[in-house]
Amino acid sequence: MESSQAASFDTSKILKIPLLSSLPRAECDGLLQAARVRRCADQEVLFEEGDASDTFVIILDGRLEVIKNMGSDAEMRLAQLGEGDYVGEMSLFLRAQVRAASVRAIGDTHVVEIPRARFEELLKRQPELAFHLMQEMSLRMRNQDRLTAIDLRAKNQQLQQAYDELKAAQAQLIQQEKLKH
């Protein structure tokens, strides 16, 4: 992992990110002074589910994947995000909470990390930004609900198939027992 102050990165690219593009230049400059740019190598984990939640992360370039239960049999990719997308927004609204999922780089990726306290100050001065974040969170929750329903349907089909096979095997055993007697 490499990190540096945001000033050493192309700030014009940061200012074009949709989330920040409508903010006054002075607000962006102040936010970027507290931020740091981080280079993440392919498969590098930015943070893990259960970690303390203290930064808001915006993707400058590259891709990240959001993963639930990383490294277990129940691992599930919740989302794949790209340039201009962000993670860590839940920590802005849920104090003293831990990360709800893990985040891992897909290929070489640059992100800007903004401390929660600094971003909270910005939200107080720019409430429309909080509204934008809430809209995005709502969309992500809706998408997650859809993915959960698809996953449940698939699991229900697997269970039904296993039940049907078990029932057929049981019927076969009963038939064999009848033939023996």
JSON list of C-alpha atoms in Angstrom, two decimals:
[
{"chain": "A", "resi": 1, "resn": "MET", "atom": "CA", "xyz": [0.00, 0.00, 0.00]},
{"chain": "A", "resi": 2, "resn": "GLU", "atom": "CA", "xyz": [1.24, 3.45, -0.85]},
{"chain": "A", "resi": 3, "resn": "SER", "atom": "CA", "xyz": [-0.33, 6.61, 0.48]},
{"chain": "A", "resi": 4, "resn": "SER", "atom": "CA", "xyz": [0.22, 10.28, 0.03]},
{"chain": "A", "resi": 5, "resn": "GLN", "atom": "CA", "xyz": [-1.54, 13.56, 0.52]},
{"chain": "A", "resi": 6, "resn": "ALA", "atom": "CA", "xyz": [-4.26, 14.21, -2.04]},
{"chain": "A", "resi": 7, "resn": "ALA", "atom": "CA", "xyz": [-2.35, 17.29, -3.22]},
{"chain": "A", "resi": 8, "resn": "SER", "atom": "CA", "xyz": [0.22, 15.03, -4.91]},
{"chain": "A", "resi": 9, "resn": "PHE", "atom": "CA", "xyz": [-2.49, 13.48, -7.06]},
{"chain": "A", "resi": 10, "resn": "ASP", "atom": "CA", "xyz": [-4.34, 15.12, -9.94]},
{"chain": "A", "resi": 11, "resn": "THR", "atom": "CA", "xyz": [-6.89, 17.13, -7.93]},
{"chain": "A", "resi": 12, "resn": "SER", "atom": "CA", "xyz": [-8.83, 18.04, -11.09]},
{"chain": "A", "resi": 13, "resn": "LYS", "atom": "CA", "xyz": [-9.72, 14.35, -11.40]},
{"chain": "A", "resi": 14, "resn": "ILE", "atom": "CA", "xyz": [-10.93, 14.28, -7.80]},
{"chain": "A", "resi": 15, "resn": "LEU", "atom": "CA", "xyz": [-13.06, 17.36, -8.37]},
{"chain": "A", "resi": 16, "resn": "LYS", "atom": "CA", "xyz": [-14.80, 15.68, -11.34]},
{"chain": "A", "resi": 17, "resn": "ILE", "atom": "CA", "xyz": [-16.16, 12.87, -9.16]},
{"chain": "A", "resi": 18, "resn": "PRO", "atom": "CA", "xyz": [-19.96, 13.29, -9.26]},
{"chain": "A", "resi": 19, "resn": "LEU", "atom": "CA", "xyz": [-20.31, 13.27, -5.47]},
{"chain": "A", "resi": 20, "resn": "LEU", "atom": "CA", "xyz": [-17.91, 16.20, -5.09]},
{"chain": "A", "resi": 21, "resn": "SER", "atom": "CA", "xyz": [-18.41, 18.06, -8.37]},
{"chain": "A", "resi": 22, "resn": "SER", "atom": "CA", "xyz": [-21.28, 20.26, -7.14]},
{"chain": "A", "resi": 23, "resn": "LEU", "atom": "CA", "xyz": [-19.45, 21.42, -4.02]},
{"chain": "A", "resi": 24, "resn": "PRO", "atom": "CA", "xyz": [-17.88, 24.89, -3.85]},
{"chain": "A", "resi": 25, "resn": "ARG", "atom": "CA", "xyz": [-14.17, 24.76, -4.68]},
{"chain": "A", "resi": 26, "resn": "ALA", "atom": "CA", "xyz": [-13.21, 25.93, -1.18]},
{"chain": "A", "resi": 27, "resn": "GLU", "atom": "CA", "xyz": [-15.12, 23.00, 0.37]},
{"chain": "A", "resi": 28, "resn": "CYS", "atom": "CA", "xyz": [-13.36, 20.53, -1.93]},
{"chain": "A", "resi": 29, "resn": "ASP", "atom": "CA", "xyz": [-9.97, 22.03, -1.20]},
{"chain": "A", "resi": 30, "resn": "GLY", "atom": "CA", "xyz": [-10.56, 21.80, 2.55]},
{"chain": "A", "resi": 31, "resn": "LEU", "atom": "CA", "xyz": [-11.77, 18.23, 2.25]},
{"chain": "A", "resi": 32, "resn": "LEU", "atom": "CA", "xyz": [-8.77, 17.20, 0.17]},
{"chain": "A", "resi": 33, "resn": "GLN", "atom": "CA", "xyz": [-6.33, 18.69, 2.67]},
{"chain": "A", "resi": 34, "resn": "ALA", "atom": "CA", "xyz": [-7.56, 16.15, 5.22]},
{"chain": "A", "resi": 35, "resn": "ALA", "atom": "CA", "xyz": [-7.67, 13.29, 2.69]},
{"chain": "A", "resi": 36, "resn": "ARG", "atom": "CA", "xyz": [-5.00, 10.90, 1.51]},
{"chain": "A", "resi": 37, "resn": "VAL", "atom": "CA", "xyz": [-4.65, 9.07, -1.76]},
{"chain": "A", "resi": 38, "resn": "ARG", "atom": "CA", "xyz": [-3.97, 5.37, -1.47]},
{"chain": "A", "resi": 39, "resn": "ARG", "atom": "CA", "xyz": [-2.72, 3.00, -4.15]},
{"chain": "A", "resi": 40, "resn": "CYS", "atom": "CA", "xyz": [-4.07, -0.52, -3.75]},
{"chain": "A", "resi": 41, "resn": "ALA", "atom": "CA", "xyz": [-2.54, -3.48, -5.53]},
{"chain": "A", "resi": 42, "resn": "ASP", "atom": "CA", "xyz": [-4.67, -6.19, -7.12]},
{"chain": "A", "resi": 43, "resn": "GLN", "atom": "CA", "xyz": [-6.46, -8.24, -4.42]},
{"chain": "A", "resi": 44, "resn": "GLU", "atom": "CA", "xyz": [-5.34, -5.89, -1.65]},
{"chain": "A", "resi": 45, "resn": "VAL", "atom": "CA", "xyz": [-7.94, -5.65, 1.12]},
{"chain": "A", "resi": 46, "resn": "LEU", "atom": "CA", "xyz": [-8.77, -2.05, 2.04]},
{"chain": "A", "resi": 47, "resn": "PHE", "atom": "CA", "xyz": [-10.71, -3.11, 5.11]},
{"chain": "A", "resi": 48, "resn": "GLU", "atom": "CA", "xyz": [-12.41, -6.18, 6.47]},
{"chain": "A", "resi": 49, "resn": "GLU", "atom": "CA", "xyz": [-15.90, -6.83, 7.74]},
{"chain": "A", "resi": 50, "resn": "GLY", "atom": "CA", "xyz": [-15.86, -6.07, 11.46]},
{"chain": "A", "resi": 51, "resn": "ASP", "atom": "CA", "xyz": [-13.05, -3.48, 11.28]},
{"chain": "A", "resi": 52, "resn": "ALA", "atom": "CA", "xyz": [-13.50, -0.10, 12.95]},
{"chain": "A", "resi": 53, "resn": "SER", "atom": "CA", "xyz": [-15.23, 2.27, 10.59]},
{"chain": "A", "resi": 54, "resn": "ASP", "atom": "CA", "xyz": [-13.47, 5.62, 10.42]},
{"chain": "A", "resi": 55, "resn": "THR", "atom": "CA", "xyz": [-12.98, 6.58, 6.76]},
{"chain": "A", "resi": 56, "resn": "PHE", "atom": "CA", "xyz": [-15.05, 7.35, 3.72]},
{"chain": "A", "resi": 57, "resn": "VAL", "atom": "CA", "xyz": [-13.42, 6.07, 0.51]},
{"chain": "A", "resi": 58, "resn": "ILE", "atom": "CA", "xyz": [-13.90, 7.37, -3.04]},
{"chain": "A", "resi": 59, "resn": "ILE", "atom": "CA", "xyz": [-12.54, 5.42, -6.01]},
{"chain": "A", "resi": 60, "resn": "LEU", "atom": "CA", "xyz": [-10.33, 7.58, -8.24]},
{"chain": "A", "resi": 61, "resn": "ASP", "atom": "CA", "xyz": [-9.55, 4.84, -10.76]},
{"chain": "A", "resi": 62, "resn": "GLY", "atom": "CA", "xyz": [-9.68, 1.07, -10.85]},
{"chain": "A", "resi": 63, "resn": "ARG", "atom": "CA", "xyz": [-12.28, -1.17, -9.23]},
{"chain": "A", "resi": 64, "resn": "LEU", "atom": "CA", "xyz": [-13.24, -2.45, -5.81]},
{"chain": "A", "resi": 65, "resn": "GLU", "atom": "CA", "xyz": [-15.41, -5.35, -4.81]},
{"chain": "A", "resi": 66, "resn": "VAL", "atom": "CA", "xyz": [-17.57, -5.37, -1.69]},
{"chain": "A", "resi": 67, "resn": "ILE", "atom": "CA", "xyz": [-17.67, -8.82, -0.09]},
{"chain": "A", "resi": 68, "resn": "LYS", "atom": "CA", "xyz": [-19.69, -10.32, 2.73]},
{"chain": "A", "resi": 69, "resn": "ASN", "atom": "CA", "xyz": [-18.16, -13.23, 4.69]},
{"chain": "A", "resi": 70, "resn": "MET", "atom": "CA", "xyz": [-14.84, -12.96, 2.83]},
{"chain": "A", "resi": 71, "resn": "GLY", "atom": "CA", "xyz": [-12.75, -16.10, 2.92]},
{"chain": "A", "resi": 72, "resn": "SER", "atom": "CA", "xyz": [-15.56, -18.38, 4.07]},
{"chain": "A", "resi": 73, "resn": "ASP", "atom": "CA", "xyz": [-17.80, -20.88, 2.29]},
{"chain": "A", "resi": 74, "resn": "ALA", "atom": "CA", "xyz": [-20.57, -18.28, 2.55]},
{"chain": "A", "resi": 75, "resn": "GLU", "atom": "CA", "xyz": [-18.53, -15.57, 0.74]},
{"chain": "A", "resi": 76, "resn": "MET", "atom": "CA", "xyz": [-20.74, -13.39, -1.43]},
{"chain": "A", "resi": 77, "resn": "ARG", "atom": "CA", "xyz": [-19.82, -10.43, -3.61]},
{"chain": "A", "resi": 78, "resn": "LEU", "atom": "CA", "xyz": [-22.32, -7.67, -2.91]},
{"chain": "A", "resi": 79, "resn": "ALA", "atom": "CA", "xyz": [-21.07, -5.16, -5.44]},
{"chain": "A", "resi": 80, "resn": "GLN", "atom": "CA", "xyz": [-18.34, -4.22, -7.86]},
{"chain": "A", "resi": 81, "resn": "LEU", "atom": "CA", "xyz": [-17.60, -0.50, -7.90]},
{"chain": "A", "resi": 82, "resn": "GLY", "atom": "CA", "xyz": [-15.59, 1.72, -10.21]},
{"chain": "A", "resi": 83, "resn": "GLU", "atom": "CA", "xyz": [-14.30, 5.23, -10.73]},
{"chain": "A", "resi": 84, "resn": "GLY", "atom": "CA", "xyz": [-16.34, 7.84, -8.85]},
{"chain": "A", "resi": 85, "resn": "ASP", "atom": "CA", "xyz": [-18.10, 5.26, -6.66]},
{"chain": "A", "resi": 86, "resn": "TYR", "atom": "CA", "xyz": [-17.55, 5.18, -2.94]},
{"chain": "A", "resi": 87, "resn": "VAL", "atom": "CA", "xyz": [-17.67, 2.94, 0.13]},
{"chain": "A", "resi": 88, "resn": "GLY", "atom": "CA", "xyz": [-17.85, 3.64, 3.83]},
{"chain": "A", "resi": 89, "resn": "GLU", "atom": "CA", "xyz": [-20.91, 5.87, 3.63]},
{"chain": "A", "resi": 90, "resn": "MET", "atom": "CA", "xyz": [-22.73, 3.81, 6.26]},
{"chain": "A", "resi": 91, "resn": "SER", "atom": "CA", "xyz": [-20.08, 4.77, 8.81]},
{"chain": "A", "resi": 92, "resn": "LEU", "atom": "CA", "xyz": [-21.03, 8.41, 8.31]},
{"chain": "A", "resi": 93, "resn": "PHE", "atom": "CA", "xyz": [-24.53, 7.79, 9.63]},
{"chain": "A", "resi": 94, "resn": "LEU", "atom": "CA", "xyz": [-24.02, 4.88, 12.06]},
{"chain": "A", "resi": 95, "resn": "ARG", "atom": "CA", "xyz": [-21.63, 5.93, 14.79]},
{"chain": "A", "resi": 96, "resn": "ALA", "atom": "CA", "xyz": [-19.59, 3.35, 16.70]},
{"chain": "A", "resi": 97, "resn": "GLN", "atom": "CA", "xyz": [-20.37, 0.66, 14.17]},
{"chain": "A", "resi": 98, "resn": "VAL", "atom": "CA", "xyz": [-17.97, -1.70, 12.46]},
{"chain": "A", "resi": 99, "resn": "ARG", "atom": "CA", "xyz": [-17.60, -2.32, 8.75]},
{"chain": "A", "resi": 100, "resn": "ALA", "atom": "CA", "xyz": [-20.56, -4.29, 7.39]},
{"chain": "A", "resi": 101, "resn": "ALA", "atom": "CA", "xyz": [-18.50, -5.92, 4.62]},
{"chain": "A", "resi": 102, "resn": "SER", "atom": "CA", "xyz": [-14.96, -6.32, 3.34]},
{"chain": "A", "resi": 103, "resn": "VAL", "atom": "CA", "xyz": [-13.59, -4.33, 0.40]},
{"chain": "A", "resi": 104, "resn": "ARG", "atom": "CA", "xyz": [-10.87, -5.61, -1.94]},
{"chain": "A", "resi": 105, "resn": "ALA", "atom": "CA", "xyz": [-9.17, -4.08, -4.98]},
{"chain": "A", "resi": 106, "resn": "ILE", "atom": "CA", "xyz": [-9.65, -5.64, -8.40]},
{"chain": "A", "resi": 107, "resn": "GLY", "atom": "CA", "xyz": [-6.50, -4.69, -10.26]},
{"chain": "A", "resi": 108, "resn": "ASP", "atom": "CA", "xyz": [-4.42, -1.63, -9.52]},
{"chain": "A", "resi": 109, "resn": "THR", "atom": "CA", "xyz": [-6.73, 0.93, -7.88]},
{"chain": "A", "resi": 110, "resn": "HIS", "atom": "CA", "xyz": [-6.36, 4.43, -6.47]},
{"chain": "A", "resi": 111, "resn": "VAL", "atom": "CA", "xyz": [-8.73, 5.70, -3.81]},
{"chain": "A", "resi": 112, "resn": "VAL", "atom": "CA", "xyz": [-9.00, 8.83, -1.72]},
{"chain": "A", "resi": 113, "resn": "GLU", "atom": "CA", "xyz": [-9.63, 8.23, 1.98]},
{"chain": "A", "resi": 114, "resn": "ILE", "atom": "CA", "xyz": [-11.40, 10.93, 3.93]},
{"chain": "A", "resi": 115, "resn": "PRO", "atom": "CA", "xyz": [-11.53, 10.80, 7.74]},
{"chain": "A", "resi": 116, "resn": "ARG", "atom": "CA", "xyz": [-15.09, 10.45, 9.04]},
{"chain": "A", "resi": 117, "resn": "ALA", "atom": "CA", "xyz": [-14.82, 13.50, 11.32]},
{"chain": "A", "resi": 118, "resn": "ARG", "atom": "CA", "xyz": [-13.81, 15.75, 8.40]},
{"chain": "A", "resi": 119, "resn": "PHE", "atom": "CA", "xyz": [-16.57, 14.40, 6.17]},
{"chain": "A", "resi": 120, "resn": "GLU", "atom": "CA", "xyz": [-19.16, 14.87, 8.94]},
{"chain": "A", "resi": 121, "resn": "GLU", "atom": "CA", "xyz": [-18.15, 18.54, 9.18]},
{"chain": "A", "resi": 122, "resn": "LEU", "atom": "CA", "xyz": [-18.72, 18.87, 5.45]},
{"chain": "A", "resi": 123, "resn": "LEU", "atom": "CA", "xyz": [-22.15, 17.21, 5.68]},
{"chain": "A", "resi": 124, "resn": "LYS", "atom": "CA", "xyz": [-23.23, 19.75, 8.29]},
{"chain": "A", "resi": 125, "resn": "ARG", "atom": "CA", "xyz": [-22.29, 22.62, 5.96]},
{"chain": "A", "resi": 126, "resn": "GLN", "atom": "CA", "xyz": [-23.55, 20.92, 2.77]},
{"chain": "A", "resi": 127, "resn": "PRO", "atom": "CA", "xyz": [-26.74, 18.98, 3.68]},
{"chain": "A", "resi": 128, "resn": "GLU", "atom": "CA", "xyz": [-27.52, 18.26, 0.01]},
{"chain": "A", "resi": 129, "resn": "LEU", "atom": "CA", "xyz": [-24.49, 15.97, 0.06]},
{"chain": "A", "resi": 130, "resn": "ALA", "atom": "CA", "xyz": [-26.10, 13.94, 2.85]},
{"chain": "A", "resi": 131, "resn": "PHE", "atom": "CA", "xyz": [-29.26, 13.69, 0.74]},
{"chain": "A", "resi": 132, "resn": "HIS", "atom": "CA", "xyz": [-27.21, 12.36, -2.20]},
{"chain": "A", "resi": 133, "resn": "LEU", "atom": "CA", "xyz": [-25.55, 9.78, 0.06]},
{"chain": "A", "resi": 134, "resn": "MET", "atom": "CA", "xyz": [-28.91, 8.65, 1.44]},
{"chain": "A", "resi": 135, "resn": "GLN", "atom": "CA", "xyz": [-30.24, 8.21, -2.10]},
{"chain": "A", "resi": 136, "resn": "GLU", "atom": "CA", "xyz": [-27.26, 6.04, -2.99]},
{"chain": "A", "resi": 137, "resn": "MET", "atom": "CA", "xyz": [-27.63, 4.01, 0.20]},
{"chain": "A", "resi": 138, "resn": "SER", "atom": "CA", "xyz": [-31.30, 3.41, -0.61]},
{"chain": "A", "resi": 139, "resn": "LEU", "atom": "CA", "xyz": [-30.41, 2.22, -4.11]},
{"chain": "A", "resi": 140, "resn": "ARG", "atom": "CA", "xyz": [-27.75, -0.10, -2.73]},
{"chain": "A", "resi": 141, "resn": "MET", "atom": "CA", "xyz": [-30.18, -1.52, -0.15]},
{"chain": "A", "resi": 142, "resn": "ARG", "atom": "CA", "xyz": [-32.78, -2.12, -2.86]},
{"chain": "A", "resi": 143, "resn": "ASN", "atom": "CA", "xyz": [-30.19, -3.89, -5.00]},
{"chain": "A", "resi": 144, "resn": "GLN", "atom": "CA", "xyz": [-29.07, -5.99, -2.04]},
{"chain": "A", "resi": 145, "resn": "ASP", "atom": "CA", "xyz": [-32.67, -6.99, -1.36]},
{"chain": "A", "resi": 146, "resn": "ARG", "atom": "CA", "xyz": [-32.97, -8.09, -4.98]},
{"chain": "A", "resi": 147, "resn": "LEU", "atom": "CA", "xyz": [-29.74, -10.11, -4.79]},
{"chain": "A", "resi": 148, "resn": "THR", "atom": "CA", "xyz": [-30.85, -11.73, -1.53]},
{"chain": "A", "resi": 149, "resn": "ALA", "atom": "CA", "xyz": [-34.17, -12.75, -3.08]},
{"chain": "A", "resi": 150, "resn": "ILE", "atom": "CA", "xyz": [-32.36, -14.29, -6.08]},
{"chain": "A", "resi": 151, "resn": "ASP", "atom": "CA", "xyz": [-29.99, -16.15, -3.75]},
{"chain": "A", "resi": 152, "resn": "LEU", "atom": "CA", "xyz": [-32.90, -17.44, -1.64]},
{"chain": "A", "resi": 153, "resn": "ARG", "atom": "CA", "xyz": [-34.76, -18.66, -4.73]},
{"chain": "A", "resi": 154, "resn": "ALA", "atom": "CA", "xyz": [-31.68, -20.57, -5.87]},
{"chain": "A", "resi": 155, "resn": "LYS", "atom": "CA", "xyz": [-31.22, -22.13, -2.44]},
{"chain": "A", "resi": 156, "resn": "ASN", "atom": "CA", "xyz": [-34.92, -23.05, -2.28]},
{"chain": "A", "resi": 157, "resn": "GLN", "atom": "CA", "xyz": [-34.62, -24.75, -5.68]},
{"chain": "A", "resi": 158, "resn": "GLN", "atom": "CA", "xyz": [-31.60, -26.71, -4.46]},
{"chain": "A", "resi": 159, "resn": "LEU", "atom": "CA", "xyz": [-33.45, -27.75, -1.32]},
{"chain": "A", "resi": 160, "resn": "GLN", "atom": "CA", "xyz": [-36.50, -28.79, -3.34]},
{"chain": "A", "resi": 161, "resn": "GLN", "atom": "CA", "xyz": [-34.32, -30.86, -5.67]},
{"chain": "A", "resi": 162, "resn": "ALA", "atom": "CA", "xyz": [-32.59, -32.55, -2.72]},
{"chain": "A", "resi": 163, "resn": "TYR", "atom": "CA", "xyz": [-35.97, -33.24, -1.11]},
{"chain": "A", "resi": 164, "resn": "ASP", "atom": "CA", "xyz": [-37.36, -34.70, -4.35]},
{"chain": "A", "resi": 165, "resn": "GLU", "atom": "CA", "xyz": [-34.30, -36.94, -4.73]},
{"chain": "A", "resi": 166, "resn": "LEU", "atom": "CA", "xyz": [-34.58, -38.09, -1.12]},
{"chain": "A", "resi": 167, "resn": "LYS", "atom": "CA", "xyz": [-38.28, -38.78, -1.56]},
{"chain": "A", "resi": 168, "resn": "ALA", "atom": "CA", "xyz": [-37.60, -40.82, -4.72]},
{"chain": "A", "resi": 169, "resn": "ALA", "atom": "CA", "xyz": [-34.85, -42.79, -2.95]},
{"chain": "A", "resi": 170, "resn": "GLN", "atom": "CA", "xyz": [-37.20, -43.45, -0.04]},
{"chain": "A", "resi": 171, "resn": "ALA", "atom": "CA", "xyz": [-39.93, -44.67, -2.39]},
{"chain": "A", "resi": 172, "resn": "GLN", "atom": "CA", "xyz": [-37.40, -46.94, -4.08]},
{"chain": "A", "resi": 173, "resn": "LEU", "atom": "CA", "xyz": [-36.34, -48.40, -0.70]},
{"chain": "A", "resi": 174, "resn": "ILE", "atom": "CA", "xyz": [-39.97, -49.00, 0.27]},
{"chain": "A", "resi": 175, "resn": "GLN", "atom": "CA", "xyz": [-40.59, -50.73, -3.07]},
{"chain": "A", "resi": 176, "resn": "GLN", "atom": "CA", "xyz": [-37.52, -52.93, -2.56]},
{"chain": "A", "resi": 177, "resn": "GLU", "atom": "CA", "xyz": [-38.69, -53.85, 0.95]},
{"chain": "A", "resi": 178, "resn": "LYS", "atom": "CA", "xyz": [-42.13, -54.79, -0.40]},
{"chain": "A", "resi": 179, "resn": "LEU", "atom": "CA", "xyz": [-40.53, -57.05, -3.02]},
{"chain": "A", "resi": 180, "resn": "LYS", "atom": "CA", "xyz": [-38.50, -58.82, -0.32]},
{"chain": "A", "resi": 181, "resn": "HIS", "atom": "CA", "xyz": [-41.65, -59.73, 1.63]}
]
